[in-house]
CSV table of C-alpha atoms in Angstrom, one decimal:
chain,number,residue,atom,x,y,z
R,1,MET,CA,94.9,99.0,68.8
R,2,THR,CA,96.9,97.0,70.9
R,3,ALA,CA,100.5,98.2,70.1
R,4,ARG,CA,102.2,99.6,66.4
R,5,LEU,CA,104.6,97.1,65.2
R,6,LEU,CA,107.4,97.4,62.0
R,7,TRP,CA,108.2,94.0,61.2
R,8,VAL,CA,111.6,94.3,58.7
R,9,ASP,CA,113.0,91.6,56.4
R,10,ASP,CA,113.8,91.1,52.9
R,11,GLU,CA,111.4,88.3,52.4
R,12,ILE,CA,108.4,90.3,54.2
R,13,ASP,CA,106.2,89.1,51.6
R,14,MET,CA,106.1,85.4,53.2
R,15,LEU,CA,105.3,86.3,56.3
R,16,ARG,CA,102.0,87.6,55.3
R,17,ALA,CA,100.4,84.7,57.1
R,18,HIS,CA,102.3,86.0,60.3
R,19,ILE,CA,100.8,89.4,59.7
R,20,ILE,CA,97.6,88.4,59.6
R,21,PHE,CA,98.1,86.9,62.8
R,22,LEU,CA,99.0,89.5,64.8
R,23,GLN,CA,96.7,92.2,63.1
R,24,LYS,CA,93.8,89.6,64.0
R,25,LYS,CA,95.0,90.0,67.6
R,26,ASP,CA,94.7,94.0,67.2
R,27,TYR,CA,98.2,95.5,66.8
R,28,GLU,CA,98.6,97.3,63.6
R,29,VAL,CA,101.8,96.4,61.0
R,30,VAL,CA,103.9,98.4,59.3
R,31,THR,CA,106.5,96.6,57.6
R,32,ALA,CA,109.7,97.2,55.8
R,33,SER,CA,111.9,94.8,53.0
R,34,ASN,CA,115.4,96.6,54.2
R,35,GLY,CA,117.4,98.6,56.8
R,36,PRO,CA,117.1,101.6,55.2
R,37,ASP,CA,113.6,101.8,54.6
R,38,ALA,CA,113.0,101.0,58.5
R,39,ILE,CA,115.4,103.3,60.0
R,40,ASP,CA,113.7,106.5,57.9
R,41,LEU,CA,110.4,104.9,59.3
R,42,CYS,CA,111.4,104.9,62.9
R,43,ARG,CA,112.5,108.7,62.0
R,44,GLU,CA,109.0,109.7,60.8
R,45,GLN,CA,107.0,107.4,63.0
R,46,ARG,CA,106.1,105.9,67.0
R,47,PHE,CA,106.6,101.9,66.8
R,48,ASP,CA,106.4,99.9,70.6
R,49,LEU,CA,108.3,97.3,68.5
R,50,VAL,CA,110.6,96.1,65.9
R,51,LEU,CA,111.0,92.5,64.5
R,52,LEU,CA,114.0,93.1,62.4
R,53,ASP,CA,115.6,90.1,60.5
R,54,GLU,CA,119.5,89.4,60.9
R,55,ASN,CA,120.1,88.5,57.8
R,56,MET,CA,119.6,91.3,54.9
R,57,PRO,CA,121.6,92.3,52.1
R,58,GLY,CA,122.9,95.6,51.9
R,59,LEU,CA,122.7,96.9,55.8
R,60,SER,CA,122.6,94.1,57.9
R,61,GLY,CA,120.4,93.6,60.9
R,62,LEU,CA,123.2,94.5,63.4
R,63,GLU,CA,124.2,97.8,61.6
R,64,THR,CA,120.3,98.6,61.6
R,65,LEU,CA,119.8,97.8,64.8
R,66,MET,CA,122.9,99.8,65.5
R,67,GLN,CA,120.9,102.9,64.2
R,68,LEU,CA,117.8,102.0,65.3
R,69,LYS,CA,119.2,102.6,68.7
R,70,ASP,CA,120.6,106.1,68.1
R,71,ILE,CA,117.2,107.2,66.7
R,72,ALA,CA,115.2,105.5,69.6
R,73,PRO,CA,117.3,104.1,72.5
R,74,ASN,CA,114.3,103.2,74.4
R,75,LEU,CA,112.2,101.2,71.8
R,76,PRO,CA,112.5,97.5,72.3
R,77,VAL,CA,114.0,95.5,68.9
R,78,VAL,CA,113.2,91.7,68.4
R,79,MET,CA,116.2,90.0,66.3
R,80,VAL,CA,114.6,87.3,63.9
R,81,THR,CA,117.4,85.2,62.5
R,82,LYS,CA,118.3,81.9,60.9
R,83,ASN,CA,121.9,82.3,62.4
R,84,GLU,CA,122.6,80.6,65.6
R,85,GLU,CA,126.3,81.3,65.5
R,86,GLU,CA,127.5,82.2,69.0
R,87,ASP,CA,128.8,85.7,68.2
R,88,ILE,CA,126.3,86.9,66.1
R,89,MET,CA,124.1,86.4,69.2
R,90,ASP,CA,126.9,88.0,71.3
R,91,GLN,CA,126.6,91.2,69.4
R,92,ALA,CA,122.9,91.5,69.7
R,93,ILE,CA,122.1,90.8,72.9
R,94,GLY,CA,124.7,93.5,73.6
R,95,SER,CA,123.9,95.6,71.3
R,96,LYS,CA,120.8,95.5,74.1
R,97,ILE,CA,118.0,93.7,71.9
R,98,ALA,CA,115.0,93.1,73.8
R,99,ASP,CA,114.6,89.4,72.5
R,100,TYR,CA,116.2,87.0,70.0
R,101,LEU,CA,114.3,84.4,67.7
R,102,ILE,CA,115.3,81.4,66.0
R,103,LYS,CA,113.9,81.5,62.5
R,104,PRO,CA,111.5,79.7,61.5
R,105,VAL,CA,109.1,81.7,64.0
R,106,ASN,CA,105.3,80.8,65.1
R,107,PRO,CA,103.0,82.8,65.3
R,108,LYS,CA,102.5,81.6,69.1
R,109,GLN,CA,106.6,82.2,69.8
R,110,ILE,CA,106.3,86.3,68.3
R,111,LEU,CA,103.0,86.4,70.8
R,112,LEU,CA,104.9,85.8,73.8
R,113,THR,CA,107.6,87.8,72.8
R,114,LEU,CA,105.0,91.0,72.6
R,115,LYS,CA,103.8,90.1,75.5
R,116,LYS,CA,106.9,90.1,77.2
R,117,ASN,CA,108.3,93.9,75.8
R,118,ILE,CA,104.7,95.2,75.6
R,119,HIS,CA,102.3,94.3,77.5
R,120,GLN,CA,104.3,92.9,80.5
R,121,ARG,CA,103.8,95.8,83.1
R,122,GLU,CA,100.1,95.5,82.6
R,123,ILE,CA,99.9,91.6,82.3
R,124,VAL,CA,101.8,91.3,85.8
R,125,GLN,CA,100.6,94.8,87.8
R,126,GLU,CA,97.2,92.2,87.2
R,127,VAL,CA,98.6,89.1,88.1
R,128,THR,CA,99.9,90.8,91.1
R,129,GLN,CA,96.7,92.7,92.1
R,130,THR,CA,95.0,89.4,91.7
R,131,GLY,CA,97.5,87.3,94.1
R,132,TYR,CA,96.7,90.5,96.9
R,133,ARG,CA,92.7,90.3,96.3
R,134,GLN,CA,93.5,86.8,97.3
R,135,ASP,CA,96.3,87.1,100.0
R,136,PHE,CA,94.0,90.1,101.4
R,137,GLY,CA,91.4,87.7,102.3
R,138,ARG,CA,94.0,85.3,104.4
R,139,ILE,CA,95.9,87.8,105.9
R,140,GLY,CA,92.7,89.0,107.4
R,141,MET,CA,91.7,85.6,109.1
R,142,GLN,CA,94.7,85.2,110.8
R,143,LEU,CA,94.5,89.0,112.3
R,144,SER,CA,91.6,87.2,114.1
R,145,GLU,CA,93.9,84.4,115.3
R,146,GLN,CA,96.2,84.0,118.3
R,147,LEU,CA,99.3,84.3,116.3
R,148,ASN,CA,102.7,83.1,118.0
R,149,PRO,CA,106.0,85.0,117.2
R,150,ASP,CA,107.1,82.9,114.1
R,151,GLU,CA,103.7,83.5,112.7
R,152,TRP,CA,103.9,86.9,113.0
R,153,LYS,CA,107.0,86.9,111.2
R,154,GLU,CA,105.6,85.1,108.6
R,155,LEU,CA,103.0,87.4,107.9
R,156,TYR,CA,104.9,90.7,108.3
R,157,ARG,CA,107.3,88.9,105.4
R,158,ARG,CA,103.9,88.6,103.4
R,159,LEU,CA,103.0,92.2,103.6
R,160,VAL,CA,106.1,93.6,102.5
R,161,HIS,CA,106.4,91.2,99.7
R,162,TRP,CA,102.8,92.9,98.5
R,163,GLU,CA,104.3,95.7,99.1
R,164,LEU,CA,107.0,96.0,96.6
R,165,GLU,CA,105.3,93.5,94.5
R,166,LEU,CA,102.2,96.7,94.1
R,167,ALA,CA,104.8,99.3,94.0
R,168,SER,CA,106.8,97.7,91.3
R,169,THR,CA,103.8,97.7,89.3
R,170,GLY,CA,102.5,100.8,90.2
R,171,SER,CA,99.4,99.2,91.5
R,172,ALA,CA,96.6,101.1,92.4
R,173,MET,CA,95.7,99.7,95.7
R,174,ASP,CA,98.5,101.0,97.4
R,175,ASP,CA,95.3,102.4,100.0
R,176,MET,CA,93.8,98.7,100.6
R,177,LEU,CA,97.4,97.6,101.3
R,178,ARG,CA,98.3,100.4,103.8
R,179,MET,CA,94.7,99.7,105.9
R,180,GLN,CA,95.6,96.1,106.2
R,181,LYS,CA,98.6,97.3,107.2
R,182,GLU,CA,97.4,99.6,110.4
R,183,GLU,CA,94.8,97.2,111.3
R,184,ALA,CA,97.7,94.3,111.5
R,185,ASN,CA,99.7,96.8,113.4
R,186,ALA,CA,96.8,97.4,116.1
R,187,THR,CA,96.8,94.0,116.3
R,188,PHE,CA,100.8,93.4,116.7
R,189,ALA,CA,100.9,96.0,119.8
R,190,LYS,CA,98.2,93.7,121.6
R,191,PHE,CA,100.6,90.9,121.0
R,192,ILE,CA,103.2,92.6,122.5
R,193,LYS,CA,101.5,93.9,125.2
R,194,ARG,CA,100.3,90.2,126.0
R,195,HIS,CA,103.6,89.1,126.0
R,196,TYR,CA,106.9,91.5,126.3
R,197,ALA,CA,106.3,90.8,130.0
R,198,HIS,CA,106.8,87.9,129.8
R,199,TRP,CA,109.6,87.0,127.5
R,200,VAL,CA,111.8,89.6,129.4
R,201,GLN,CA,111.4,87.8,132.3
R,202,HIS,CA,111.9,84.6,130.8
R,203,PRO,CA,114.7,84.6,128.4
R,204,ASP,CA,114.6,80.8,127.4
R,205,GLU,CA,111.0,80.8,126.6
R,206,ARG,CA,110.6,84.0,124.6
R,207,PRO,CA,111.6,84.3,120.7
R,208,LEU,CA,115.2,85.8,119.9
R,209,MET,CA,115.7,89.3,120.8
R,210,SER,CA,118.5,92.0,121.2
R,211,PRO,CA,120.6,90.7,124.0
R,212,ASP,CA,120.5,87.1,122.3
R,213,LEU,CA,122.4,87.8,119.3
R,214,PHE,CA,125.9,87.2,120.5
R,215,LYS,CA,124.8,84.2,122.5
R,216,ARG,CA,122.5,82.4,120.0
R,217,CYS,CA,123.9,83.5,116.2
R,218,ILE,CA,128.0,84.6,116.7
R,219,PHE,CA,129.3,82.6,119.8
R,220,PRO,CA,128.3,79.1,118.2
R,221,ARG,CA,129.8,80.5,114.6
R,222,LEU,CA,132.9,81.1,116.6
R,223,THR,CA,133.0,77.4,118.5
R,224,ALA,CA,132.3,75.9,115.1
R,225,GLY,CA,135.5,78.1,114.3
R,226,ARG,CA,133.7,80.0,112.0
R,227,LYS,CA,135.3,83.9,111.6
R,228,VAL,CA,132.5,86.5,111.9
R,229,PHE,CA,131.9,89.9,110.3
R,230,LEU,CA,128.8,91.6,111.9
R,231,LEU,CA,127.8,94.6,110.0
R,232,VAL,CA,125.2,96.4,112.2
R,233,LEU,CA,123.1,99.0,109.4
R,234,ASP,CA,121.3,101.3,112.4
R,235,ASN,CA,117.6,101.8,111.5
R,236,LEU,CA,117.9,99.1,109.0
R,237,ARG,CA,114.3,98.0,108.0
R,238,TYR,CA,113.1,94.3,106.3
R,239,ASP,CA,111.7,96.3,103.2
R,240,GLN,CA,114.9,98.7,102.6
R,241,TRP,CA,117.2,94.7,103.4
R,242,ARG,CA,114.4,93.8,100.6
R,243,ALA,CA,115.5,96.2,98.3
R,244,ILE,CA,119.3,95.7,98.7
R,245,SER,CA,119.5,92.1,98.6
R,246,GLY,CA,119.6,91.8,95.0
R,247,GLU,CA,122.2,94.0,95.3
R,248,LEU,CA,123.8,91.2,96.9
R,249,ALA,CA,122.6,87.5,95.6
R,250,ASP,CA,125.5,87.3,92.7
R,251,ASP,CA,128.8,87.4,95.6
R,252,PHE,CA,126.7,85.4,98.6
R,253,ASP,CA,124.2,82.5,99.8
R,254,ILE,CA,121.9,84.2,101.7
R,255,ASP,CA,119.9,83.1,104.6
R,256,GLU,CA,117.3,85.1,105.8
R,257,ASP,CA,115.8,85.7,108.8
R,258,LEU,CA,113.6,88.3,111.7
R,259,TYR,CA,113.9,88.8,115.2
R,260,TYR,CA,112.3,90.9,118.1
R,261,THR,CA,114.3,94.0,119.0
R,262,ILE,CA,113.7,95.5,122.5
R,263,LEU,CA,111.6,98.0,123.7
R,264,PRO,CA,112.6,101.2,123.2
R,265,THR,CA,112.9,100.5,119.4
R,266,ALA,CA,115.9,103.4,119.8
R,267,THR,CA,119.5,103.1,119.7
R,268,GLN,CA,120.4,103.6,123.2
R,269,TYR,CA,119.0,100.4,124.4
R,270,ALA,CA,118.4,98.3,121.4
R,271,ARG,CA,122.1,98.4,120.0
R,272,ASN,CA,123.6,98.3,123.7
R,273,ALA,CA,121.4,95.7,124.4
R,274,ILE,CA,122.4,93.7,121.3
R,275,PHE,CA,126.9,94.4,122.4
R,276,ALA,CA,126.3,93.7,126.1
R,277,GLY,CA,123.8,91.0,125.8
R,278,LEU,CA,121.6,91.8,128.3
R,279,MET,CA,118.5,94.3,128.8
R,280,PRO,CA,119.4,98.1,129.8
R,281,LEU,CA,118.3,97.9,133.5
R,282,GLN,CA,121.2,94.7,133.4
R,283,ILE,CA,123.6,97.2,132.2
R,284,LYS,CA,123.2,100.0,134.7
R,285,GLN,CA,123.1,98.3,137.2
R,286,MET,CA,126.2,95.6,136.2
R,287,TYR,CA,128.4,98.0,134.1
R,288,PRO,CA,127.1,101.9,135.5
R,289,ASP,CA,129.8,103.4,134.1
R,290,LEU,CA,129.1,102.5,130.5
R,291,TRP,CA,125.5,103.2,130.7
R,292,VAL,CA,124.3,107.0,130.3
R,293,ASP,CA,120.7,107.9,131.4
R,294,GLU,CA,117.9,109.9,129.0
R,295,GLU,CA,118.8,113.2,130.6
R,296,GLU,CA,122.7,113.4,130.7
R,297,ASP,CA,124.4,115.5,128.0
R,298,GLU,CA,126.6,113.0,127.3
R,299,GLY,CA,126.1,110.5,123.8
R,300,LYS,CA,124.4,107.3,124.8
R,301,ASN,CA,126.5,104.9,122.6
R,302,LEU,CA,130.2,105.7,123.2
R,303,ASN,CA,130.6,102.3,125.2
R,304,GLU,CA,130.1,100.0,122.4
R,305,LYS,CA,133.4,97.9,122.0
R,306,ALA,CA,133.8,97.8,125.8
R,307,LEU,CA,130.3,96.4,126.1
R,308,ILE,CA,131.0,93.6,123.6
R,309,ALA,CA,134.4,93.4,125.5
R,310,HIS,CA,132.4,92.4,128.8
R,311,GLN,CA,130.2,90.2,127.1
R,312,LEU,CA,133.2,88.2,125.5
R,313,GLU,CA,134.5,88.0,129.0
R,314,ARG,CA,131.4,86.9,130.6
R,315,PHE,CA,130.9,83.7,128.1
R,316,ARG,CA,134.4,82.7,128.4
R,317,ARG,CA,135.3,83.4,125.0
R,318,ARG,CA,139.2,84.4,124.1
R,319,GLU,CA,138.4,85.3,120.5
R,320,GLN,CA,140.2,88.6,119.6
R,321,PHE,CA,137.8,91.4,117.8
R,322,THR,CA,138.1,94.6,116.0
R,323,TYR,CA,135.2,97.3,116.5
R,324,HIS,CA,134.1,100.2,113.9
R,325,LYS,CA,131.5,102.7,113.6
R,326,LEU,CA,131.1,104.4,110.2
R,327,ASN,CA,129.2,107.4,109.9
R,328,ASP,CA,130.3,108.1,105.9
R,329,SER,CA,131.6,107.2,102.6
R,330,GLN,CA,134.9,108.6,103.5
R,331,ALA,CA,135.0,106.6,106.8
R,332,VAL,CA,134.1,103.4,104.8
R,333,SER,CA,136.7,104.2,102.2
R,334,GLN,CA,139.2,104.4,104.7
R,335,LEU,CA,137.8,100.8,106.5
R,336,LEU,CA,138.6,99.3,103.0
R,337,THR,CA,142.5,99.9,102.4
R,338,GLN,CA,142.7,98.1,106.1
R,339,ILE,CA,140.2,94.9,105.2
R,340,LYS,CA,143.1,92.7,104.4
R,341,GLN,CA,144.3,93.3,108.0
R,342,PHE,CA,140.8,92.3,109.7
R,343,ALA,CA,141.6,88.5,107.9
R,344,ALA,CA,142.7,86.9,111.3
R,345,THR,CA,140.5,88.4,113.5
R,346,PRO,CA,137.9,85.7,114.2
R,347,LEU,CA,135.4,88.6,114.9
R,348,ASN,CA,135.0,91.7,113.2
R,349,VAL,CA,131.7,94.7,114.6
R,350,LEU,CA,131.1,97.2,111.6
R,351,VAL,CA,128.4,99.7,113.1
R,352,ILE,CA,127.2,101.8,109.9
R,353,ASN,CA,124.9,104.9,110.6
R,354,PHE,CA,123.8,106.0,107.2
R,355,ILE,CA,120.0,105.1,106.9
R,356,ASP,CA,119.1,106.4,110.4
R,357,ILE,CA,121.4,109.8,109.9
R,358,LEU,CA,118.8,109.4,106.7
R,359,SER,CA,116.0,109.2,108.5
R,360,HIS,CA,117.0,112.1,110.6
R,361,ALA,CA,118.0,114.4,107.7
R,362,ARG,CA,114.6,113.4,106.3
R,363,THR,CA,113.1,114.6,108.9
R,364,GLU,CA,114.9,118.1,109.4
R,365,SER,CA,115.9,118.7,105.9
R,366,ARG,CA,112.9,120.1,103.4
R,367,MET,CA,114.8,118.6,100.2
R,368,VAL,CA,115.8,115.4,101.9
R,369,ARG,CA,111.8,114.6,102.5
R,370,GLU,CA,110.9,115.6,98.8
R,371,LEU,CA,113.4,113.1,97.8
R,372,ALA,CA,112.0,110.5,100.2
R,373,GLY,CA,108.4,111.6,100.5
R,374,SER,CA,107.3,108.1,100.0
R,375,GLU,CA,108.3,104.6,101.4
R,376,GLY,CA,108.9,103.2,97.8
R,377,ALA,CA,111.5,106.8,97.7
R,378,TYR,CA,112.6,105.9,101.0
R,379,ARG,CA,113.5,102.3,100.0
R,380,GLY,CA,114.9,103.8,96.5
R,381,ILE,CA,117.7,106.4,98.4
R,382,THR,CA,118.9,103.4,100.7
R,383,GLN,CA,119.2,101.1,97.6
R,384,SER,CA,121.0,103.8,95.8
R,385,TRP,CA,123.5,104.5,98.7
R,386,PHE,CA,124.2,101.0,98.7
R,387,LYS,CA,124.9,101.0,95.1
R,388,HIS,CA,126.5,103.6,94.6
R,389,THR,CA,128.9,104.2,97.5
R,390,PRO,CA,131.5,102.3,98.9
R,391,ILE,CA,130.1,100.3,100.6
R,392,ARG,CA,129.3,98.2,97.8
R,393,GLN,CA,132.7,98.0,97.4
R,394,LEU,CA,133.1,96.6,101.1
R,395,PHE,CA,131.0,93.6,100.4
R,396,ARG,CA,132.6,92.9,97.3
R,397,GLN,CA,135.6,92.9,99.4
R,398,LEU,CA,134.7,90.8,102.0
R,399,ALA,CA,132.9,88.4,99.8
R,400,GLU,CA,136.3,87.4,98.6
R,401,LEU,CA,137.0,86.4,102.7
R,402,ASP,CA,136.4,83.4,104.3
R,403,TYR,CA,134.0,84.5,106.8
R,404,ASP,CA,130.4,84.5,108.0
R,405,LEU,CA,128.4,87.7,107.0
R,406,ILE,CA,125.8,88.9,109.4
R,407,ILE,CA,123.7,92.3,108.7
R,408,THR,CA,121.4,93.2,111.5
R,409,THR,CA,120.3,96.2,112.5
R,410,ASP,CA,119.1,97.5,116.2
R,411,HIS,CA,115.5,98.6,115.4
R,412,GLY,CA,113.7,100.1,112.4
R,413,SER,CA,111.3,102.7,111.9
R,414,ILE,CA,107.5,103.1,110.9
R,415,LYS,CA,106.0,106.3,109.4
R,416,VAL,CA,104.2,108.9,111.6
R,417,ASP,CA,101.0,110.3,110.5
R,418,GLN,CA,98.7,110.6,114.0
R,419,PRO,CA,99.4,112.4,116.6
R,420,SER,CA,98.9,111.6,120.4
R,421,LYS,CA,98.6,114.5,122.8
R,422,VAL,CA,101.1,113.7,125.7
R,423,VAL,CA,102.0,116.4,128.7
R,424,GLY,CA,105.2,115.8,131.1
R,425,ASP,CA,107.3,117.9,132.7
R,426,ARG,CA,110.2,119.4,131.2
R,427,ASN,CA,112.8,116.8,132.5
R,428,VAL,CA,110.4,114.1,129.6
R,429,ASN,CA,112.1,112.9,126.5
R,430,THR,CA,112.2,114.0,123.5
R,431,ASN,CA,111.7,111.2,121.4
R,432,LEU,CA,108.2,110.9,119.4
R,433,ARG,CA,107.7,107.5,119.9
R,434,TYR,CA,108.4,107.0,123.3
R,435,LYS,CA,108.6,109.0,126.6
R,436,LEU,CA,109.4,108.4,130.2
R,437,GLY,CA,109.0,110.5,133.0
R,438,ARG,CA,107.1,112.0,136.0
R,439,ASN,CA,103.6,113.2,135.9
R,440,LEU,CA,102.8,111.9,132.3
R,441,SER,CA,99.2,112.5,130.7
R,442,TYR,CA,98.6,110.7,128.0
R,443,ASN,CA,95.5,108.8,126.0
R,444,ALA,CA,96.1,105.3,127.6
R,445,LYS,CA,94.6,103.9,124.0
R,446,ASP,CA,97.2,105.4,122.6
R,447,VAL,CA,100.2,103.5,124.1
R,448,TYR,CA,101.7,101.2,126.1
R,449,GLU,CA,102.2,102.2,129.6
R,450,VAL,CA,104.8,100.9,131.8
R,451,ARG,CA,104.1,102.0,135.3
R,452,GLU,CA,106.8,99.2,136.4
R,453,PRO,CA,109.8,99.9,134.5
R,454,LYS,CA,111.4,97.2,136.6
R,455,ALA,CA,109.0,94.1,135.0
R,456,LEU,CA,110.3,95.0,131.5
R,457,LEU,CA,114.2,95.2,132.9
R,458,LEU,CA,114.4,99.1,131.7
R,459,PRO,CA,116.2,101.8,133.9
R,460,GLN,CA,113.8,104.0,136.4
R,461,PRO,CA,115.3,107.2,137.0
R,462,ASN,CA,113.0,108.4,139.6
R,463,LEU,CA,110.3,106.2,141.9
R,464,SER,CA,108.1,107.8,139.7
R,465,THR,CA,109.4,107.3,136.3
R,466,ALA,CA,106.9,105.4,134.0
R,467,TYR,CA,107.6,105.2,130.0
R,468,ILE,CA,104.9,105.0,127.3
R,469,PHE,CA,104.9,103.5,124.1
R,470,ALA,CA,103.6,104.6,120.7
R,471,THR,CA,101.4,102.1,118.9
R,472,GLY,CA,100.8,101.7,115.3
R,473,ASN,CA,101.7,105.4,113.2
R,474,ARG,CA,101.5,107.9,116.0
R,475,PHE,CA,103.6,109.8,117.3
R,476,PHE,CA,103.6,111.7,121.1
R,477,ALA,CA,103.1,115.7,120.6
R,478,TYR,CA,103.0,118.4,123.0
R,479,PRO,CA,99.9,120.7,123.5
R,480,ASN,CA,101.8,124.0,123.6
R,481,ASN,CA,102.6,124.7,119.6
R,482,TYR,CA,100.2,121.8,118.6
R,483,ASN,CA,99.5,122.5,115.3
R,484,HIS,CA,102.9,123.4,114.3
R,485,TYR,CA,104.6,120.8,115.9
R,486,VAL,CA,101.7,117.9,114.4
R,487,GLN,CA,102.6,119.7,110.7
R,488,TYR,CA,106.5,119.5,111.2
R,489,TYR,CA,106.8,115.9,112.5
R,490,THR,CA,103.8,114.6,110.2
R,491,ASP,CA,104.8,111.9,108.0
R,492,THR,CA,108.3,111.3,108.7
R,493,PHE,CA,109.9,107.8,110.1
R,494,GLN,CA,110.3,107.6,113.6
R,495,HIS,CA,111.2,104.8,116.1
R,496,GLY,CA,111.5,103.8,119.4
R,497,GLY,CA,107.5,102.6,120.0
R,498,ILE,CA,105.8,99.5,119.0
R,499,SER,CA,105.5,98.8,115.1
R,500,MET,CA,106.0,95.7,112.8
R,501,GLU,CA,108.5,98.1,111.2
R,502,GLU,CA,110.4,99.0,114.5
R,503,MET,CA,110.6,95.6,116.2
R,504,LEU,CA,110.9,93.1,113.7
R,505,VAL,CA,113.9,93.5,111.8
R,506,PRO,CA,116.1,91.8,109.6
R,507,LEU,CA,118.9,89.0,110.3
R,508,ILE,CA,120.7,88.4,107.6
R,509,THR,CA,123.7,85.3,107.0
R,510,LEU,CA,125.6,85.9,103.9
R,511,ARG,CA,128.2,84.0,103.2
R,512,PRO,CA,130.4,84.2,100.0
R,513,LYS,CA,130.1,82.0,96.8
R,514,ARG,CA,133.5,81.9,95.8
R,515,ARG,CA,134.5,79.9,99.1
């Protein structure tokens, strides 16, 4: 039996041919000729779908529908009627019918609505799995080729597409995708090792990177007379962006891209590089009072507004700008009361820290770790935050202004589960995905090692300081208390190293549809 149906029609005997057709398709069809009988049947039995005539004597179809929804709120009801009046359709749709068919209906129409409302999940799952199986081989072939920066962006988009599609259908192919992502990240790390130093030394020959965002994405818009709102959502991954993008489609036209963040993929380096338009070593050399070294206790991102001002000055930009950092809903709500005041300012910069705070809370709190236990759950919490906090209202307000909105981030994060032992002195930094210090001991196969930091325009606190970056889903663990350390940090989301999730991050332009 494919499914159990209840067909309610005061002329049910005239539908015998349709019922036989459905029975041959392995559906069990129970019939009723009036609303009260249908209601009694739904109280006593379980059905997968109801076909309900709208125009019946006594209790009408709409009245029957309301009572059926009280009995079984999630039961799909398909309204079948001769009445094409718009108000009847509106009432039925407002009562959350699953579909609306106009008489005379043919058997194929009925079969289509059954497939859509009863079997859609398994059909979509099968089609999705077939599509990924076919693309699996193509992606594997691409990984054996020498991809350029744009091809890597496209390949990562495809992997995220399949991750979201398979997750939405409850597919059992997660392990297959996970292994392919691990292979892709291993190949991506080799790509970064080959090209990163050249990118740093030759800005005109590299893909868009953190220090280039203002020069290549924001300044041209200001020159063209557009006003810009830049929203930097700290630690936003591309899959998280895809999860929240649907919430913005009604208000904005969306232009979606990715860019390459610098190393280390950490806020101190990457976000300062965005706002300064410089690599970290250049910031330290040009503005020593605005750069804070790793070993210092002072906050590492307290000078962002000053860095923006210096970048505008270097490029001889005269535009006024505002800068705000938002750490919680209260800060967003307070900003909303002032939003109209920004309308005359050419450039407004907002840093929103929720996702980064969530990532750290997930590591430190057992309850948050359970709530965001998987990649899908982590995306889900991000989506829920966006939908149910004042941040959504912020975007609605911005949609009313004549601005180009640019959403981006400083870096992403990756779920780590492979410990890699590292030994260093007590001055080595605490990040799990990159280390800098003297006399580091590590497995060279697990890392991208940089013995001459100046070649990557990274600060070098001491002459013997080296950097190492974890690749793939590895994280650094000290031999002391090793087992506890590994157990505590396995399956947490970390950043600072080399992976597609950390380095290929969203760069989104939104234009209000009401313009």
